Amino acid sequence: MLSESTIALIAASMVTASLPFYLYGAWIMIDAETVTWSVLTYHLKFIIPGLTLNTIPVVTWMIPRLLQQLGGAVALHAVLGLQAYALLAFALTGIVRILQVKREVGFYDDPDQEVGLNELHPNMSAWRGRLRVGVFGYVGLWFIAWSLGVYLYLTKYVL
């Protein structure tokens, strides 16, 4: 059986390995002049592995151990991580509606339409706002939680 420090190293490595996936996935969307269906699916080819690399250690190792060590920096780390996932869920409430409307009007098939995104539906600007707040909030809180997790790992298993 693996020691706790080995499992901690694997968990920390998996979470850390998700960062390049997030960054490249974000870059794809930022760099795209127009978000077509192929751009979106290419973006998801990086975001989904990043989320998987991050979520597996959280669900299989961090959450089951949480109550045994809850306090101080560990509690803050857990709260930040939970809030990050909450903001990701908030972003999904926007993206699902945006995808529905863009698919209905064929915006992914013909992105060169002379219609602004906010003109596609009266609630589009609110949904896009949810998406932005959720994604930026997730990334910001994820980075703070990751930094605190690295600190916790170093103080408990390395130093």
PDB file of C-alpha atoms in Angstrom:
ATOM      1  CA  MET A   1       0.000   0.000   0.000  1.00  0.00           C
ATOM      2  CA  LEU A   2       1.191   3.504  -0.752  1.00  0.00           C
ATOM      3  CA  SER A   3       2.243   5.755   2.088  1.00  0.00           C
ATOM      4  CA  GLU A   4       0.300   8.911   2.861  1.00  0.00           C
ATOM      5  CA  SER A   5       3.173  11.094   1.653  1.00  0.00           C
ATOM      6  CA  THR A   6       3.271   9.246  -1.690  1.00  0.00           C
ATOM      7  CA  ILE A   7      -0.470   9.668  -2.141  1.00  0.00           C
ATOM      8  CA  ALA A   8      -0.122  13.351  -1.216  1.00  0.00           C
ATOM      9  CA  LEU A   9       2.600  13.733  -3.846  1.00  0.00           C
ATOM     10  CA  ILE A  10       0.417  12.070  -6.492  1.00  0.00           C
ATOM     11  CA  ALA A  11      -2.569  14.270  -5.553  1.00  0.00           C
ATOM     12  CA  ALA A  12      -0.451  17.445  -5.587  1.00  0.00           C
ATOM     13  CA  SER A  13       1.084  16.459  -8.913  1.00  0.00           C
ATOM     14  CA  MET A  14      -2.301  15.796 -10.515  1.00  0.00           C
ATOM     15  CA  VAL A  15      -3.763  19.093  -9.324  1.00  0.00           C
ATOM     16  CA  THR A  16      -0.629  20.953 -10.434  1.00  0.00           C
ATOM     17  CA  ALA A  17      -0.719  19.203 -13.820  1.00  0.00           C
ATOM     18  CA  SER A  18      -4.209  20.610 -14.422  1.00  0.00           C
ATOM     19  CA  LEU A  19      -2.882  24.196 -14.553  1.00  0.00           C
ATOM     20  CA  PRO A  20      -1.364  24.015 -18.066  1.00  0.00           C
ATOM     21  CA  PHE A  21      -4.615  22.524 -19.367  1.00  0.00           C
ATOM     22  CA  TYR A  22      -6.589  25.418 -17.868  1.00  0.00           C
ATOM     23  CA  LEU A  23      -4.183  28.018 -19.198  1.00  0.00           C
ATOM     24  CA  TYR A  24      -4.083  26.626 -22.722  1.00  0.00           C
ATOM     25  CA  GLY A  25      -7.858  26.144 -22.754  1.00  0.00           C
ATOM     26  CA  ALA A  26      -8.293  29.767 -21.721  1.00  0.00           C
ATOM     27  CA  TRP A  27      -5.800  30.899 -24.346  1.00  0.00           C
ATOM     28  CA  ILE A  28      -7.767  29.119 -27.074  1.00  0.00           C
ATOM     29  CA  MET A  29     -10.873  31.119 -26.215  1.00  0.00           C
ATOM     30  CA  ILE A  30      -9.025  34.422 -25.752  1.00  0.00           C
ATOM     31  CA  ASP A  31      -7.120  34.006 -29.019  1.00  0.00           C
ATOM     32  CA  ALA A  32     -10.172  33.051 -31.102  1.00  0.00           C
ATOM     33  CA  GLU A  33     -11.585  35.933 -33.074  1.00  0.00           C
ATOM     34  CA  THR A  34     -14.889  34.087 -33.401  1.00  0.00           C
ATOM     35  CA  VAL A  35     -15.938  31.152 -31.236  1.00  0.00           C
ATOM     36  CA  THR A  36     -17.128  28.493 -33.634  1.00  0.00           C
ATOM     37  CA  TRP A  37     -18.243  25.013 -32.676  1.00  0.00           C
ATOM     38  CA  SER A  38     -14.822  23.622 -33.609  1.00  0.00           C
ATOM     39  CA  VAL A  39     -13.069  26.233 -31.430  1.00  0.00           C
ATOM     40  CA  LEU A  40     -15.377  25.393 -28.540  1.00  0.00           C
ATOM     41  CA  THR A  41     -14.824  21.642 -28.836  1.00  0.00           C
ATOM     42  CA  TYR A  42     -11.055  22.154 -29.176  1.00  0.00           C
ATOM     43  CA  HIS A  43     -11.163  24.302 -26.016  1.00  0.00           C
ATOM     44  CA  LEU A  44     -13.055  21.556 -24.168  1.00  0.00           C
ATOM     45  CA  LYS A  45     -10.403  18.992 -25.168  1.00  0.00           C
ATOM     46  CA  PHE A  46      -8.089  20.807 -22.749  1.00  0.00           C
ATOM     47  CA  ILE A  47     -10.498  22.032 -20.083  1.00  0.00           C
ATOM     48  CA  ILE A  48     -12.089  18.620 -19.436  1.00  0.00           C
ATOM     49  CA  PRO A  49      -8.741  16.840 -18.793  1.00  0.00           C
ATOM     50  CA  GLY A  50      -7.754  19.757 -16.542  1.00  0.00           C
ATOM     51  CA  LEU A  51     -10.950  19.428 -14.546  1.00  0.00           C
ATOM     52  CA  THR A  52     -10.490  15.661 -14.388  1.00  0.00           C
ATOM     53  CA  LEU A  53      -6.897  15.944 -13.152  1.00  0.00           C
ATOM     54  CA  ASN A  54      -8.074  18.366 -10.498  1.00  0.00           C
ATOM     55  CA  THR A  55     -11.290  16.650  -9.420  1.00  0.00           C
ATOM     56  CA  ILE A  56     -10.044  13.065  -9.037  1.00  0.00           C
ATOM     57  CA  PRO A  57      -7.674  13.845  -6.125  1.00  0.00           C
ATOM     58  CA  VAL A  58     -10.244  16.127  -4.528  1.00  0.00           C
ATOM     59  CA  VAL A  59     -12.982  13.493  -4.536  1.00  0.00           C
ATOM     60  CA  THR A  60     -10.893  10.389  -3.850  1.00  0.00           C
ATOM     61  CA  TRP A  61      -8.317  11.676  -1.380  1.00  0.00           C
ATOM     62  CA  MET A  62      -8.917  15.198  -0.075  1.00  0.00           C
ATOM     63  CA  ILE A  63     -12.624  15.121   0.784  1.00  0.00           C
ATOM     64  CA  PRO A  64     -12.520  11.737   2.611  1.00  0.00           C
ATOM     65  CA  ARG A  65      -9.672  13.011   4.815  1.00  0.00           C
ATOM     66  CA  LEU A  66     -11.115  16.458   5.445  1.00  0.00           C
ATOM     67  CA  LEU A  67     -12.884  15.871   8.767  1.00  0.00           C
ATOM     68  CA  GLN A  68      -9.800  14.195  10.257  1.00  0.00           C
ATOM     69  CA  GLN A  69      -7.693  17.313   9.814  1.00  0.00           C
ATOM     70  CA  LEU A  70     -10.194  20.164   9.621  1.00  0.00           C
ATOM     71  CA  GLY A  71      -8.799  23.327  11.127  1.00  0.00           C
ATOM     72  CA  GLY A  72      -6.742  26.390  10.291  1.00  0.00           C
ATOM     73  CA  ALA A  73      -5.159  26.435   6.860  1.00  0.00           C
ATOM     74  CA  VAL A  74      -6.733  23.108   5.861  1.00  0.00           C
ATOM     75  CA  ALA A  75     -10.208  24.527   6.498  1.00  0.00           C
ATOM     76  CA  LEU A  76      -9.357  27.627   4.474  1.00  0.00           C
ATOM     77  CA  HIS A  77      -8.008  25.437   1.666  1.00  0.00           C
ATOM     78  CA  ALA A  78     -11.254  23.416   1.674  1.00  0.00           C
ATOM     79  CA  VAL A  79     -13.472  26.518   1.713  1.00  0.00           C
ATOM     80  CA  LEU A  80     -11.542  28.110  -1.161  1.00  0.00           C
ATOM     81  CA  GLY A  81     -11.770  24.897  -3.185  1.00  0.00           C
ATOM     82  CA  LEU A  82     -15.477  24.536  -2.483  1.00  0.00           C
ATOM     83  CA  GLN A  83     -16.098  28.145  -3.500  1.00  0.00           C
ATOM     84  CA  ALA A  84     -14.108  27.607  -6.690  1.00  0.00           C
ATOM     85  CA  TYR A  85     -16.341  24.674  -7.642  1.00  0.00           C
ATOM     86  CA  ALA A  86     -19.427  26.729  -6.730  1.00  0.00           C
ATOM     87  CA  LEU A  87     -18.303  29.452  -9.128  1.00  0.00           C
ATOM     88  CA  LEU A  88     -17.677  26.842 -11.803  1.00  0.00           C
ATOM     89  CA  ALA A  89     -21.265  25.638 -11.350  1.00  0.00           C
ATOM     90  CA  PHE A  90     -22.411  29.277 -11.592  1.00  0.00           C
ATOM     91  CA  ALA A  91     -20.490  29.619 -14.876  1.00  0.00           C
ATOM     92  CA  LEU A  92     -22.168  26.483 -16.200  1.00  0.00           C
ATOM     93  CA  THR A  93     -25.599  28.028 -15.627  1.00  0.00           C
ATOM     94  CA  GLY A  94     -24.586  30.717 -18.090  1.00  0.00           C
ATOM     95  CA  ILE A  95     -22.790  28.598 -20.659  1.00  0.00           C
ATOM     96  CA  VAL A  96     -25.613  26.077 -20.973  1.00  0.00           C
ATOM     97  CA  ARG A  97     -28.096  28.794 -21.903  1.00  0.00           C
ATOM     98  CA  ILE A  98     -25.600  30.481 -24.264  1.00  0.00           C
ATOM     99  CA  LEU A  99     -24.975  27.172 -26.029  1.00  0.00           C
ATOM    100  CA  GLN A 100     -28.697  26.520 -26.374  1.00  0.00           C
ATOM    101  CA  VAL A 101     -29.420  29.893 -27.948  1.00  0.00           C
ATOM    102  CA  LYS A 102     -26.376  29.844 -30.238  1.00  0.00           C
ATOM    103  CA  ARG A 103     -27.290  26.335 -31.450  1.00  0.00           C
ATOM    104  CA  GLU A 104     -30.929  27.313 -32.020  1.00  0.00           C
ATOM    105  CA  VAL A 105     -30.020  30.248 -34.268  1.00  0.00           C
ATOM    106  CA  GLY A 106     -27.204  28.367 -36.019  1.00  0.00           C
ATOM    107  CA  PHE A 107     -24.516  30.705 -34.722  1.00  0.00           C
ATOM    108  CA  TYR A 108     -21.932  27.924 -34.501  1.00  0.00           C
ATOM    109  CA  ASP A 109     -22.564  26.858 -38.090  1.00  0.00           C
ATOM    110  CA  ASP A 110     -22.530  30.416 -39.483  1.00  0.00           C
ATOM    111  CA  PRO A 111     -20.567  32.604 -37.038  1.00  0.00           C
ATOM    112  CA  ASP A 112     -20.246  35.445 -39.556  1.00  0.00           C
ATOM    113  CA  GLN A 113     -23.843  36.532 -39.088  1.00  0.00           C
ATOM    114  CA  GLU A 114     -24.225  40.286 -38.726  1.00  0.00           C
ATOM    115  CA  VAL A 115     -25.959  39.851 -35.374  1.00  0.00           C
ATOM    116  CA  GLY A 116     -24.323  40.707 -32.065  1.00  0.00           C
ATOM    117  CA  LEU A 117     -24.377  38.013 -29.392  1.00  0.00           C
ATOM    118  CA  ASN A 118     -26.466  40.141 -27.037  1.00  0.00           C
ATOM    119  CA  GLU A 119     -29.110  40.497 -29.767  1.00  0.00           C
ATOM    120  CA  LEU A 120     -29.709  36.732 -29.916  1.00  0.00           C
ATOM    121  CA  HIS A 121     -31.712  36.669 -26.677  1.00  0.00           C
ATOM    122  CA  PRO A 122     -32.800  39.304 -24.122  1.00  0.00           C
ATOM    123  CA  ASN A 123     -30.939  37.483 -21.319  1.00  0.00           C
ATOM    124  CA  MET A 124     -27.707  36.875 -23.259  1.00  0.00           C
ATOM    125  CA  SER A 125     -25.707  39.624 -21.527  1.00  0.00           C
ATOM    126  CA  ALA A 126     -26.695  38.237 -18.108  1.00  0.00           C
ATOM    127  CA  TRP A 127     -25.679  34.709 -19.130  1.00  0.00           C
ATOM    128  CA  ARG A 128     -22.369  35.962 -20.505  1.00  0.00           C
ATOM    129  CA  GLY A 129     -21.849  37.821 -17.231  1.00  0.00           C
ATOM    130  CA  ARG A 130     -22.450  34.605 -15.269  1.00  0.00           C
ATOM    131  CA  LEU A 131     -19.955  32.825 -17.474  1.00  0.00           C
ATOM    132  CA  ARG A 132     -17.273  35.481 -16.981  1.00  0.00           C
ATOM    133  CA  VAL A 133     -17.786  35.830 -13.223  1.00  0.00           C
ATOM    134  CA  GLY A 134     -17.874  32.058 -12.776  1.00  0.00           C
ATOM    135  CA  VAL A 135     -14.802  31.304 -14.876  1.00  0.00           C
ATOM    136  CA  PHE A 136     -12.643  34.117 -13.519  1.00  0.00           C
ATOM    137  CA  GLY A 137     -13.816  33.371  -9.980  1.00  0.00           C
ATOM    138  CA  TYR A 138     -13.083  29.670 -10.392  1.00  0.00           C
ATOM    139  CA  VAL A 139      -9.594  30.307 -11.743  1.00  0.00           C
ATOM    140  CA  GLY A 140      -8.791  32.917  -9.096  1.00  0.00           C
ATOM    141  CA  LEU A 141      -9.983  30.804  -6.186  1.00  0.00           C
ATOM    142  CA  TRP A 142      -8.446  27.686  -7.710  1.00  0.00           C
ATOM    143  CA  PHE A 143      -5.064  29.405  -7.852  1.00  0.00           C
ATOM    144  CA  ILE A 144      -5.292  30.607  -4.234  1.00  0.00           C
ATOM    145  CA  ALA A 145      -6.427  27.156  -3.057  1.00  0.00           C
ATOM    146  CA  TRP A 146      -3.659  25.513  -5.095  1.00  0.00           C
ATOM    147  CA  SER A 147      -1.040  27.855  -3.588  1.00  0.00           C
ATOM    148  CA  LEU A 148      -2.287  27.096  -0.092  1.00  0.00           C
ATOM    149  CA  GLY A 149      -2.333  23.377  -0.926  1.00  0.00           C
ATOM    150  CA  VAL A 150       1.294  23.528  -2.052  1.00  0.00           C
ATOM    151  CA  TYR A 151       2.155  25.276   1.218  1.00  0.00           C
ATOM    152  CA  LEU A 152       0.289  22.619   3.223  1.00  0.00           C
ATOM    153  CA  TYR A 153       2.006  19.826   1.286  1.00  0.00           C
ATOM    154  CA  LEU A 154       5.459  21.334   1.807  1.00  0.00           C
ATOM    155  CA  THR A 155       4.977  21.949   5.527  1.00  0.00           C
ATOM    156  CA  LYS A 156       3.495  18.518   6.230  1.00  0.00           C
ATOM    157  CA  TYR A 157       5.486  16.207   3.949  1.00  0.00           C
ATOM    158  CA  VAL A 158       8.675  17.966   2.867  1.00  0.00           C
ATOM    159  CA  LEU A 159       9.921  20.317   5.588  1.00  0.00           C
TER     160      LEU A 159
END
